[in-house]
Short mmCIF file of C-alpha atoms (C1' of nucleotides) in Angstrom, two decimals:
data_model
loop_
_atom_site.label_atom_id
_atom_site.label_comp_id
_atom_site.label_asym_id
_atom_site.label_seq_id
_atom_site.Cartn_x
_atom_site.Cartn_y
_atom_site.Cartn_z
CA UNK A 1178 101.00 127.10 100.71
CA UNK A 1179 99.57 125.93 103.95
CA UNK A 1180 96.41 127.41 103.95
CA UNK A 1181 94.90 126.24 100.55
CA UNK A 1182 96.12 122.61 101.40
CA UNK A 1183 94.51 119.97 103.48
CA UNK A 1184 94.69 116.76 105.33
CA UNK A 1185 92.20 113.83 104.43
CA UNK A 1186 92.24 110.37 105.80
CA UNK A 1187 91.16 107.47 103.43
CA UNK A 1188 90.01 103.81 104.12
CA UNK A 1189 91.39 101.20 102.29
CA UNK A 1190 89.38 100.79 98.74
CA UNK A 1191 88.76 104.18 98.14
CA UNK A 1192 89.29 105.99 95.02
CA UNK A 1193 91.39 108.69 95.17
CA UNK A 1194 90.93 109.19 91.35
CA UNK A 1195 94.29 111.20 90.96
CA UNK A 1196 94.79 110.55 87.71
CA UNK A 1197 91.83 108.66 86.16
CA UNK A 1198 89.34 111.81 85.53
CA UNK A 1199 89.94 115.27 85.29
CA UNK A 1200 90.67 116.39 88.80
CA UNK A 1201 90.48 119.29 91.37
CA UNK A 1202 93.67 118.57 93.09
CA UNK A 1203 96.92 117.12 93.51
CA UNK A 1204 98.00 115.19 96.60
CA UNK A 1205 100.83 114.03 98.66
CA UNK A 1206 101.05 110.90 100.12
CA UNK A 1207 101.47 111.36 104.12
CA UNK A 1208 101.05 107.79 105.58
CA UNK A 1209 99.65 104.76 103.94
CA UNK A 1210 100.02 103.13 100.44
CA UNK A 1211 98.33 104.07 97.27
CA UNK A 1212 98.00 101.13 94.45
CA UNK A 1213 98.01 102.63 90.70
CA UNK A 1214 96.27 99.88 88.67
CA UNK A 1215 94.88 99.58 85.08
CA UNK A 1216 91.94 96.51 84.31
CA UNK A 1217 91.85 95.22 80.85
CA UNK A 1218 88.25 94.95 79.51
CA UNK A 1219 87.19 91.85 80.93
CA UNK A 1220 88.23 92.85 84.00
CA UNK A 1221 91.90 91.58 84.85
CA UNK A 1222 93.72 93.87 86.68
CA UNK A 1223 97.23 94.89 87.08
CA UNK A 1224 98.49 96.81 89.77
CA UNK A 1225 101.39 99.11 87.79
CA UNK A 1226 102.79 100.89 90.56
CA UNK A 1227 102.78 101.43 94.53
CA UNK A 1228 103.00 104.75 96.15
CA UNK A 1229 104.60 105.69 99.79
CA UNK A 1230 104.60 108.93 101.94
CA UNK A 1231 106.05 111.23 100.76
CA UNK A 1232 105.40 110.55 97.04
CA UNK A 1233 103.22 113.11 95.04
CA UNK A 1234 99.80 111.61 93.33
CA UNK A 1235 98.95 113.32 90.33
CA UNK A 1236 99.79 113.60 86.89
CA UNK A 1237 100.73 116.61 85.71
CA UNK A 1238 99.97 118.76 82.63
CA UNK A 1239 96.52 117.28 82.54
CA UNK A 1240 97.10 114.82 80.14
CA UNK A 1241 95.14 111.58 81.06
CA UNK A 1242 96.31 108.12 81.88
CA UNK A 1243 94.11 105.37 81.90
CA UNK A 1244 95.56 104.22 85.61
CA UNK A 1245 93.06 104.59 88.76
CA UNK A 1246 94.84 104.90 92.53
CA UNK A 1247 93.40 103.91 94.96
CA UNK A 1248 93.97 103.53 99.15
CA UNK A 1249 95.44 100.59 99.69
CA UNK A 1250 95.65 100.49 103.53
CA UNK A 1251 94.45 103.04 105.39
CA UNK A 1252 95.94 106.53 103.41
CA UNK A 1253 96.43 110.04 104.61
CA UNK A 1254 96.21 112.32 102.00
CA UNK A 1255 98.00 116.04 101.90
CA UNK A 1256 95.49 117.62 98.85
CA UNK A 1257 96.57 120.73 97.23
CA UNK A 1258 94.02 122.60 94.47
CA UNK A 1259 95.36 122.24 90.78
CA UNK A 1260 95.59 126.04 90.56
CA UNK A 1261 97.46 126.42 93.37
CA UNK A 1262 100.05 123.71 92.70
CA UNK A 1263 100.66 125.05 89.01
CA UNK A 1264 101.04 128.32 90.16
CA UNK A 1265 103.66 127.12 92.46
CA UNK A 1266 105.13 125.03 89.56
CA UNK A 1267 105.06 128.45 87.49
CA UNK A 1268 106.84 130.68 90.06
CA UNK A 1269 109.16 127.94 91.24
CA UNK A 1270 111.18 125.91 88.48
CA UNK A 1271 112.69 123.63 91.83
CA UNK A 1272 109.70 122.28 92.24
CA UNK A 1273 109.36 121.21 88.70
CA UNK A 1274 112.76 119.30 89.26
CA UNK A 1275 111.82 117.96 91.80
CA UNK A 1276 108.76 116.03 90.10
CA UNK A 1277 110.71 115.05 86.99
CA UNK A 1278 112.79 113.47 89.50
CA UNK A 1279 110.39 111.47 90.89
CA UNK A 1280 108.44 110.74 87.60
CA UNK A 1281 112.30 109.77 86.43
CA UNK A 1282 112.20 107.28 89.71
CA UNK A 1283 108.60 106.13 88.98
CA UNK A 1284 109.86 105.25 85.30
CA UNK A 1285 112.45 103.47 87.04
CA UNK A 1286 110.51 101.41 89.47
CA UNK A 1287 107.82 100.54 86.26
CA UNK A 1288 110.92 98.87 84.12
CA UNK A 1289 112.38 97.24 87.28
CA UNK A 1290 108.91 95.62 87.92
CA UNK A 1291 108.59 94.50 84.11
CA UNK A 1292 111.58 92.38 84.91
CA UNK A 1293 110.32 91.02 87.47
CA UNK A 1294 106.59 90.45 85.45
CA UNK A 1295 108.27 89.01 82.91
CA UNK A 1296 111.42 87.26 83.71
CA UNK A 1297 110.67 85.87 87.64
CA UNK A 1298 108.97 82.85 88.76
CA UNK A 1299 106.33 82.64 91.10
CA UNK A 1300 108.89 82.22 94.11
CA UNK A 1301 110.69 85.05 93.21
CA UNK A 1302 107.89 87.22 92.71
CA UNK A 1303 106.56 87.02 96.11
CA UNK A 1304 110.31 87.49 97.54
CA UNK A 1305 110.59 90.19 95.51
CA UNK A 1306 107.15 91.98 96.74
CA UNK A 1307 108.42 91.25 100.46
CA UNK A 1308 111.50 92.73 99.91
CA UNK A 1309 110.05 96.06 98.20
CA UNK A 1310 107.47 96.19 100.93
CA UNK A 1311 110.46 96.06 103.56
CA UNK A 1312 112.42 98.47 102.24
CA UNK A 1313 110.09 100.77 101.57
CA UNK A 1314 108.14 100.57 104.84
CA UNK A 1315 110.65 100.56 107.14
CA UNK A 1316 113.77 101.90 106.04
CA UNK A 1317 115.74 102.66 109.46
CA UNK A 1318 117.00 99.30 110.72
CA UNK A 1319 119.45 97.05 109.98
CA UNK A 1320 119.09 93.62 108.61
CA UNK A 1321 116.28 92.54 110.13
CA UNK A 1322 112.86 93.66 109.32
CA UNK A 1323 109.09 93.83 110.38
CA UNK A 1324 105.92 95.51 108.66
CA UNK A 1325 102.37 94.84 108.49
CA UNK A 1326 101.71 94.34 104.58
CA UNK A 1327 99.75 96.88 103.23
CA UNK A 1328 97.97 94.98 100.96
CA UNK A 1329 95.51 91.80 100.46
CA UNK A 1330 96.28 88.45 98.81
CA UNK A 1331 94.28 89.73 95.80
CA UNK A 1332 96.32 92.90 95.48
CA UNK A 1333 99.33 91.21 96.17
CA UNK A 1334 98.29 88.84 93.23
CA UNK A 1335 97.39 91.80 90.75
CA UNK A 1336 100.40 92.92 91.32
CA UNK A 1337 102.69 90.10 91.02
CA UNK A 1338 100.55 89.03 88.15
CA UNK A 1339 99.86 85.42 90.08
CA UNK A 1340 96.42 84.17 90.99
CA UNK A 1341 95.68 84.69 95.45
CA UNK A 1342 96.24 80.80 95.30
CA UNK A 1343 100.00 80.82 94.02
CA UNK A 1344 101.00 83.90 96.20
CA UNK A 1345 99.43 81.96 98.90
CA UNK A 1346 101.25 78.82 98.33
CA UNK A 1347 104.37 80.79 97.59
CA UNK A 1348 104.45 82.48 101.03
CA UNK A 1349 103.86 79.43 103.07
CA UNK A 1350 106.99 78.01 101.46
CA UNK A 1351 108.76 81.16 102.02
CA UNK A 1352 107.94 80.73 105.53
CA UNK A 1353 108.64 77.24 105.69
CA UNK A 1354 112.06 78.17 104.83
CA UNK A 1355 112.60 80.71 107.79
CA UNK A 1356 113.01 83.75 105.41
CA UNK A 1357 109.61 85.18 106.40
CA UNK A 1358 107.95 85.01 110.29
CA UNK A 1359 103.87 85.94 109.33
CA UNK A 1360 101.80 86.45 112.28
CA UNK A 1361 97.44 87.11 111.47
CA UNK A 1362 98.01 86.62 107.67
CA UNK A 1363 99.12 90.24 107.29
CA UNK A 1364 102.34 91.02 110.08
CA UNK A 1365 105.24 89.88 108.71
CA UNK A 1366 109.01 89.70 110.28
CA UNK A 1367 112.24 89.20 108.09
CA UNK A 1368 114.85 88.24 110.16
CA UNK A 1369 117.27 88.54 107.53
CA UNK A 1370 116.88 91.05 104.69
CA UNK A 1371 120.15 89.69 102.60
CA UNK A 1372 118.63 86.03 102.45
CA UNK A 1373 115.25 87.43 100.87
CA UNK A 1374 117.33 89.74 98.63
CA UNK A 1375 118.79 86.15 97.46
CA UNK A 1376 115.65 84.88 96.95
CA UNK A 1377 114.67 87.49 94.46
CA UNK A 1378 116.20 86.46 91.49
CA UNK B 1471 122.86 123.77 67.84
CA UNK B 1472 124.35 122.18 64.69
CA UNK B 1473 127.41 122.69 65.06
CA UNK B 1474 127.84 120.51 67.97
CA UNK B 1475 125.91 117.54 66.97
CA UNK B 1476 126.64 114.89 64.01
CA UNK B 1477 124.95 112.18 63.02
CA UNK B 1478 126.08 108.12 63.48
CA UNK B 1479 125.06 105.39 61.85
CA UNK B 1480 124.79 102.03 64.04
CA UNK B 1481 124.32 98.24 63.08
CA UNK B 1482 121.91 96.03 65.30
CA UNK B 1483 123.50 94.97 68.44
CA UNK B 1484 125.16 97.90 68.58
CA UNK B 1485 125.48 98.81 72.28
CA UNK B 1486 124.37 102.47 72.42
CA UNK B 1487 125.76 103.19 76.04
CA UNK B 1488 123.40 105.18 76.84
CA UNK B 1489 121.98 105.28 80.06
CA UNK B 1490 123.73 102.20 81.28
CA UNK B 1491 127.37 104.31 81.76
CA UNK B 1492 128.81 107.75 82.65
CA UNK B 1493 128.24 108.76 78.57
CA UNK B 1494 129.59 111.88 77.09
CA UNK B 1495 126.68 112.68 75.20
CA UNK B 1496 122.48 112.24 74.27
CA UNK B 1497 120.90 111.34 71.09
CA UNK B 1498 118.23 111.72 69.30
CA UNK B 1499 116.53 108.67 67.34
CA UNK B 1500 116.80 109.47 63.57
CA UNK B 1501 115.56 106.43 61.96
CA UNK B 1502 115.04 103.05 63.67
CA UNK B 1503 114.14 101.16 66.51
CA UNK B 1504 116.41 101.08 69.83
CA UNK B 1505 115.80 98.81 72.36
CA UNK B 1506 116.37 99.17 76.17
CA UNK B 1507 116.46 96.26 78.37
CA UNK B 1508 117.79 94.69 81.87
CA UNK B 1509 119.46 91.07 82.82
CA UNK B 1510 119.03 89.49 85.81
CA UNK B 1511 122.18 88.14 87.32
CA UNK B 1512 121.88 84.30 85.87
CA UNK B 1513 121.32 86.21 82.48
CA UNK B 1514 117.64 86.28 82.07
CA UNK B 1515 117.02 89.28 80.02
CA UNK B 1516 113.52 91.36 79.91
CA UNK B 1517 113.45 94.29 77.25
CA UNK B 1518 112.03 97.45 79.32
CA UNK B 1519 110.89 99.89 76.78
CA UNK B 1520 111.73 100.60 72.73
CA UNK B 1521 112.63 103.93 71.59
CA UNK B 1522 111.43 105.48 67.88
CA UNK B 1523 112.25 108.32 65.98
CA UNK B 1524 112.14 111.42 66.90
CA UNK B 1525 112.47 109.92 70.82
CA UNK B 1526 115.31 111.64 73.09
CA UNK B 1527 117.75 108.65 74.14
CA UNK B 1528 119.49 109.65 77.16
CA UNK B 1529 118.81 109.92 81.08
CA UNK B 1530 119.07 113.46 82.40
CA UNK B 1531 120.74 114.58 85.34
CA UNK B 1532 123.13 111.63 85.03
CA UNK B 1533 121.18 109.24 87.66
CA UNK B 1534 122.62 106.07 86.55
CA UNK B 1535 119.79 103.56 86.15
CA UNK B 1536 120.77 99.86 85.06
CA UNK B 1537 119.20 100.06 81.40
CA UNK B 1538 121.15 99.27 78.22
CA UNK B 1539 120.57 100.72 75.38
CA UNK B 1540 121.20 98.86 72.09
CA UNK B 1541 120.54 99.48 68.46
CA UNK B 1542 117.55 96.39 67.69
CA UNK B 1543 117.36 97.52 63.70
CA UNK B 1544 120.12 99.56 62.32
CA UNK B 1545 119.93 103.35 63.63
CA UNK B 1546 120.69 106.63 63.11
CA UNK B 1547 121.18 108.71 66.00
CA UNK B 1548 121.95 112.25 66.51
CA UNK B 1549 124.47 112.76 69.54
CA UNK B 1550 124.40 115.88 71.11
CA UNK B 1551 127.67 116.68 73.68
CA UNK B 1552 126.39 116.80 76.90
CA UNK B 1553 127.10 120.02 77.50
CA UNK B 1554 126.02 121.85 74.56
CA UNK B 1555 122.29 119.78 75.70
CA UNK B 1556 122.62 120.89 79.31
CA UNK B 1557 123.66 124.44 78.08
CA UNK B 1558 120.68 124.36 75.92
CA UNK B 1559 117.81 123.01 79.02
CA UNK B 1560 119.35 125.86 81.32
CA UNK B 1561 118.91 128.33 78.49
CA UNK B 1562 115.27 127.37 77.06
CA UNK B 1563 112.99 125.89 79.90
CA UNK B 1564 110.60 124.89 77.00
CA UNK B 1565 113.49 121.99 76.04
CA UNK B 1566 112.91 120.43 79.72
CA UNK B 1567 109.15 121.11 79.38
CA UNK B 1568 109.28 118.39 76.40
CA UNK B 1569 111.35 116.07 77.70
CA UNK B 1570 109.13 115.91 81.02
CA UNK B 1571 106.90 115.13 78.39
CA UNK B 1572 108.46 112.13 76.70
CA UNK B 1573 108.99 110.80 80.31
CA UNK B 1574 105.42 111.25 81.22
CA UNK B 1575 104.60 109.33 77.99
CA UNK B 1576 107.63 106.49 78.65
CA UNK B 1577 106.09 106.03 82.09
CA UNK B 1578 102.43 105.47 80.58
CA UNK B 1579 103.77 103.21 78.25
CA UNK B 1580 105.79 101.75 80.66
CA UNK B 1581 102.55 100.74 82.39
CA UNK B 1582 100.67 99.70 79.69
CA UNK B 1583 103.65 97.24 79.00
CA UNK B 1584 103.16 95.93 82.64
CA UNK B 1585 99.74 95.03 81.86
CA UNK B 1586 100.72 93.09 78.37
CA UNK B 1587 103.35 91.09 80.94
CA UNK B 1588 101.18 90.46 83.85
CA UNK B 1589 98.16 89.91 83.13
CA UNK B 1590 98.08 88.73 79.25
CA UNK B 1591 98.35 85.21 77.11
CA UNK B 1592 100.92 84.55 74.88
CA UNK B 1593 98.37 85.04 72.01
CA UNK B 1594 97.11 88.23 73.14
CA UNK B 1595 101.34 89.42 73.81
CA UNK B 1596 102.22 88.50 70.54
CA UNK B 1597 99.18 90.55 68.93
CA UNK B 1598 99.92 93.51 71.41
CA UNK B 1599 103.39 93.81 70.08
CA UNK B 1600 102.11 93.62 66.70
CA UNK B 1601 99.72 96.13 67.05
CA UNK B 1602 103.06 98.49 68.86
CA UNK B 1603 104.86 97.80 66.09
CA UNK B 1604 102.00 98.77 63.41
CA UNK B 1605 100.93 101.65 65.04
CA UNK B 1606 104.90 103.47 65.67
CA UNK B 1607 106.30 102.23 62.82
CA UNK B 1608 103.85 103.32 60.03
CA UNK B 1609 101.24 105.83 61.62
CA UNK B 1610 99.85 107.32 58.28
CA UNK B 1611 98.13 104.64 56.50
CA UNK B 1612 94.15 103.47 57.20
CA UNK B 1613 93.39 100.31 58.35
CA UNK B 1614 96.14 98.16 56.39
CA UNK B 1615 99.60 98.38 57.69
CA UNK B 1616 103.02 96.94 56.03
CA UNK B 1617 106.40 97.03 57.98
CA UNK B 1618 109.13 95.00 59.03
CA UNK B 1619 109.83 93.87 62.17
CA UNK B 1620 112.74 95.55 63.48
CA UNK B 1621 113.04 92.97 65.78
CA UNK B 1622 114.40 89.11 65.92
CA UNK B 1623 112.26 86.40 67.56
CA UNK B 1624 114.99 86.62 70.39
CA UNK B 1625 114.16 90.30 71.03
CA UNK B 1626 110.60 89.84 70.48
CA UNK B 1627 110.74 86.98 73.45
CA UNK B 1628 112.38 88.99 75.87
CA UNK B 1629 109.71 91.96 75.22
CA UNK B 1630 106.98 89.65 75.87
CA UNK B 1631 108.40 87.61 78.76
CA UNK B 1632 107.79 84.29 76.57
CA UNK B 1633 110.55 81.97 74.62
CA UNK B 1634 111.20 82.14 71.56
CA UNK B 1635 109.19 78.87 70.67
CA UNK B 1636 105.99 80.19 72.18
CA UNK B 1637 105.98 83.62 70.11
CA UNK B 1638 106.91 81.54 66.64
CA UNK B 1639 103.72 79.44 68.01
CA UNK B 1640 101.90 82.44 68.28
CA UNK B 1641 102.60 84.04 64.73
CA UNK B 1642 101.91 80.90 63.23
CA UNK B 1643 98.43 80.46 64.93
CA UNK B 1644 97.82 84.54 63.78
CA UNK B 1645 99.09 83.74 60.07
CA UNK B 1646 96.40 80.86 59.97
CA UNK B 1647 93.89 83.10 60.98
CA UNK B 1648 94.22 85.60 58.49
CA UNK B 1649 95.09 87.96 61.37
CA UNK B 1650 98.58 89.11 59.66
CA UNK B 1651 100.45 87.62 56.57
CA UNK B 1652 104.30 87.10 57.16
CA UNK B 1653 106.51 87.00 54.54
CA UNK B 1654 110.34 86.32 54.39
CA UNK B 1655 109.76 86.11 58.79
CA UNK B 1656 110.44 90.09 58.81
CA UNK B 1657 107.74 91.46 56.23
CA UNK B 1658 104.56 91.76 57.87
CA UNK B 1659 101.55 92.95 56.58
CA UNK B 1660 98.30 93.85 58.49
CA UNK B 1661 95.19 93.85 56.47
CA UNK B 1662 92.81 95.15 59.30
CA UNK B 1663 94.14 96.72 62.31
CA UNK B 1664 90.93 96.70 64.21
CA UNK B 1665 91.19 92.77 64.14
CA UNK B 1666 94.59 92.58 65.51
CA UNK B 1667 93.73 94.96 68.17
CA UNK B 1668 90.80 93.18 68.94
CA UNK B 1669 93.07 90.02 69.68
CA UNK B 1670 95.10 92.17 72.09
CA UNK B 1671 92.76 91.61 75.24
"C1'" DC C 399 128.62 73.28 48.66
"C1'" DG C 400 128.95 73.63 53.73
"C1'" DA C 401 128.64 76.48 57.89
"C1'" DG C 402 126.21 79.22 61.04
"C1'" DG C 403 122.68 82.03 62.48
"C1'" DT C 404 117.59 82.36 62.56
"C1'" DA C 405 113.03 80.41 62.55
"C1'" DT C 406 109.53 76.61 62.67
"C1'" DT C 407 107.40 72.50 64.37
"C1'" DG C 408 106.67 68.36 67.30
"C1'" DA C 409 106.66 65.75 71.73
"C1'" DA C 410 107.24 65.60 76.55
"C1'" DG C 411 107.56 67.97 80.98
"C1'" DT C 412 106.28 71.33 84.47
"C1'" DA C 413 104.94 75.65 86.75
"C1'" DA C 414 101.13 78.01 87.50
"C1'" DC C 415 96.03 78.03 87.09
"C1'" DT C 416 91.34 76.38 88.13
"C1'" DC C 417 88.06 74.38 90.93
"C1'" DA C 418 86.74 73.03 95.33
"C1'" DA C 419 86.84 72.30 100.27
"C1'" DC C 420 88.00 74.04 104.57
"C1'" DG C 421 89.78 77.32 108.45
"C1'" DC C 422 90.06 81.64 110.70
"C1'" DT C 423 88.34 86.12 112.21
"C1'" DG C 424 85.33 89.91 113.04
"C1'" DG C 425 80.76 91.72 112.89
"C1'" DT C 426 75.64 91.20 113.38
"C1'" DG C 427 71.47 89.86 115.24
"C1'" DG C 428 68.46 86.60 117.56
"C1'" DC D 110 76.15 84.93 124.76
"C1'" DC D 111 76.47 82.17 121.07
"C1'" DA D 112 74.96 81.17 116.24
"C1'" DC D 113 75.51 82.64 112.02
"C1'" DC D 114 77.42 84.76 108.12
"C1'" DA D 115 80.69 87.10 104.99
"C1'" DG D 116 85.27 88.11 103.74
"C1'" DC D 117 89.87 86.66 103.59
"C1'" DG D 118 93.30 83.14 103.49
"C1'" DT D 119 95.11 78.31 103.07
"C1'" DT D 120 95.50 73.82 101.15
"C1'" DG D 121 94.66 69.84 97.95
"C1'" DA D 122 93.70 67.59 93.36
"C1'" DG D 123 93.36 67.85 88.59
"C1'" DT D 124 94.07 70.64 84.32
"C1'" DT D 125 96.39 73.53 81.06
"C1'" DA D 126 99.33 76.95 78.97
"C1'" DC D 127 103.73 77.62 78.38
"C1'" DT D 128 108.45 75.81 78.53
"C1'" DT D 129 112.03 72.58 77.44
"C1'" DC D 130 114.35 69.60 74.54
"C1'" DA D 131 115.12 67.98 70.02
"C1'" DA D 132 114.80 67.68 65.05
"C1'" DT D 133 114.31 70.06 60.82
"C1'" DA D 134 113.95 73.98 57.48
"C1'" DC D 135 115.51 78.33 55.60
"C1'" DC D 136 118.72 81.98 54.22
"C1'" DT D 137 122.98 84.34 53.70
"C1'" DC D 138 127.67 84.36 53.19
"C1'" DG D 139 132.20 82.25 52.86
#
DNA sequence: CGAGGTATTGAAGTAACTCAACGCTGGTGG
DNA sequence: CCACCAGCGTTGAGTTACTTCAATACCTCG
């Protein structure tokens, strides 16, 4: 496996076009975030899903979905040739669990978000992007939590489905209320992960 | 295979059971709609996905997720024990094959929902749901569709993340504009389909 | 007929959006 | 070195799309 696989390193706003267009190769996430997003024709945007090491990029079966990823923060990519990785898939019917598992926790994720898309107000939103970010980034500690955020205003935005404006305003309450520290507009510090989780609806 | 399955019939609001508890057994949609959705603790509700015939209703490899399942129009589903269907993936690797299939195609549609919910107006929801409807319910005709709805106002609201004032709104405004005719509140009937989806953003 | 669930419509309120001004930061070039 | 600019973020003021609250209509079933 190791020698037909390599490393790449990806600046934020590059396509990675995993899933778009017909592609050469699968990936796994190493380090960074990847944002899966979909634009309607006029160009709004949604951001439908967030990937984290050690997630695998790719759709498989080479059916096409209309979603592009792309880096979100700085990304290191693990790619591995389509023939390779469906010859693994072939000889080994583990690794095949082991991607409807994660396509089973993607599906997940997708219908946890719609609640939150649909059913959350703006407040709760951002609280609830904060405290997917935390536990996602930094999973070791206790109740207290720091991270840089791995994404901009306007991704945060396409994601929440909020305009920069109301995720700004919503943040600056949040920290106003002590449940965020942000330091440089992107480093943020939760001092207490249960009173976000509150906050979320 | 036949042997161990029967066929039940199941009135609308029917809880289904089946992905929200340990459940003895999967189904397969027969004839009508089912709906999945999710509450929020103070009762909020957001529907997460509906499920048509011939869809598999069921999660595999009994990973609880917080989805309930719930006849929306009155159903016919065909249970399968759970171990005569887990017998039946270990024997024929095909059977997973297909459902990693209709998981791949959930997800996407998942997605596409995400969009509707984040990023759409109540006008352009309301036609999107339409256009669902039209397009799973009667796939065989041209360009003029006929159905009911198989779901109430209520259900239709908590699909679209709107109240139930604002989608009645919205039918009205697409009855005045000759964009569907409603009859009876259930009987709907689509004269072009390219004009509804052309409302759908 | 009356009751109860479902749907429509109107009027008033509000959360989020739009438009606009301003601040901060990092990079570039005179 | 500082002036300048471009990109990102914040904040304020006014607008609007959707919600909320309330009244009414419709349909089925006892």
């Amino acid at each position: 496996l190791a020698k037909s696989t390599h490393v790449v390193r990806n600046q934020p706003g590059t396509e990675l076009a995993a899933e778009a267009m017909p592609v050469q190769s699968y990936a796994n996430v190493m380090r960074g975030v990847v944002k899966l997003s979909k634009v309607l024709e006029d160009g709004r945007q949604q951001i439908v899903g967030l990937q984290f090491a050690p997630d695998f990029l790719g759709r498989l079966y080479g059916k096409e979905s209309a979603v592009t990823a792309e880096a979100a923060s700085e990304v290191d990519l693990c790619r591995v040739p389509r023939a390779a990785l469906e010859k693994l898939i072939a000889d080994n019917p583990a690794l095949e669990h082991r991607l409807m598992q994660q396509t089973l926790r993607e599906l997940d994720e997708a219908r946890e978000w719609m609640v939150t898309l649909g059913r959350k107000t703006a407040s709760e939103k951002v609280a609830s992007f904060l405290y997917l970010i935390a536990t996602h980034l930094d999973p070791t500690t206790g109740d207290r939590r720091a991270f840089d955020l791995p994404l901009t205003r306007s991704d945060i935005a396409d994601f929440l489905g909020l305009t920069i404006e109301t995720v700004s305003r919503q943040l600056s309450k949040l920290r106003a209320e002590r449940i965020v520290e942000i330091t440089n507009n992107r480093h943020v510090e939760v001092p207490n992960l249960g009173r976000l989780k509150a906050r979320c609806g």
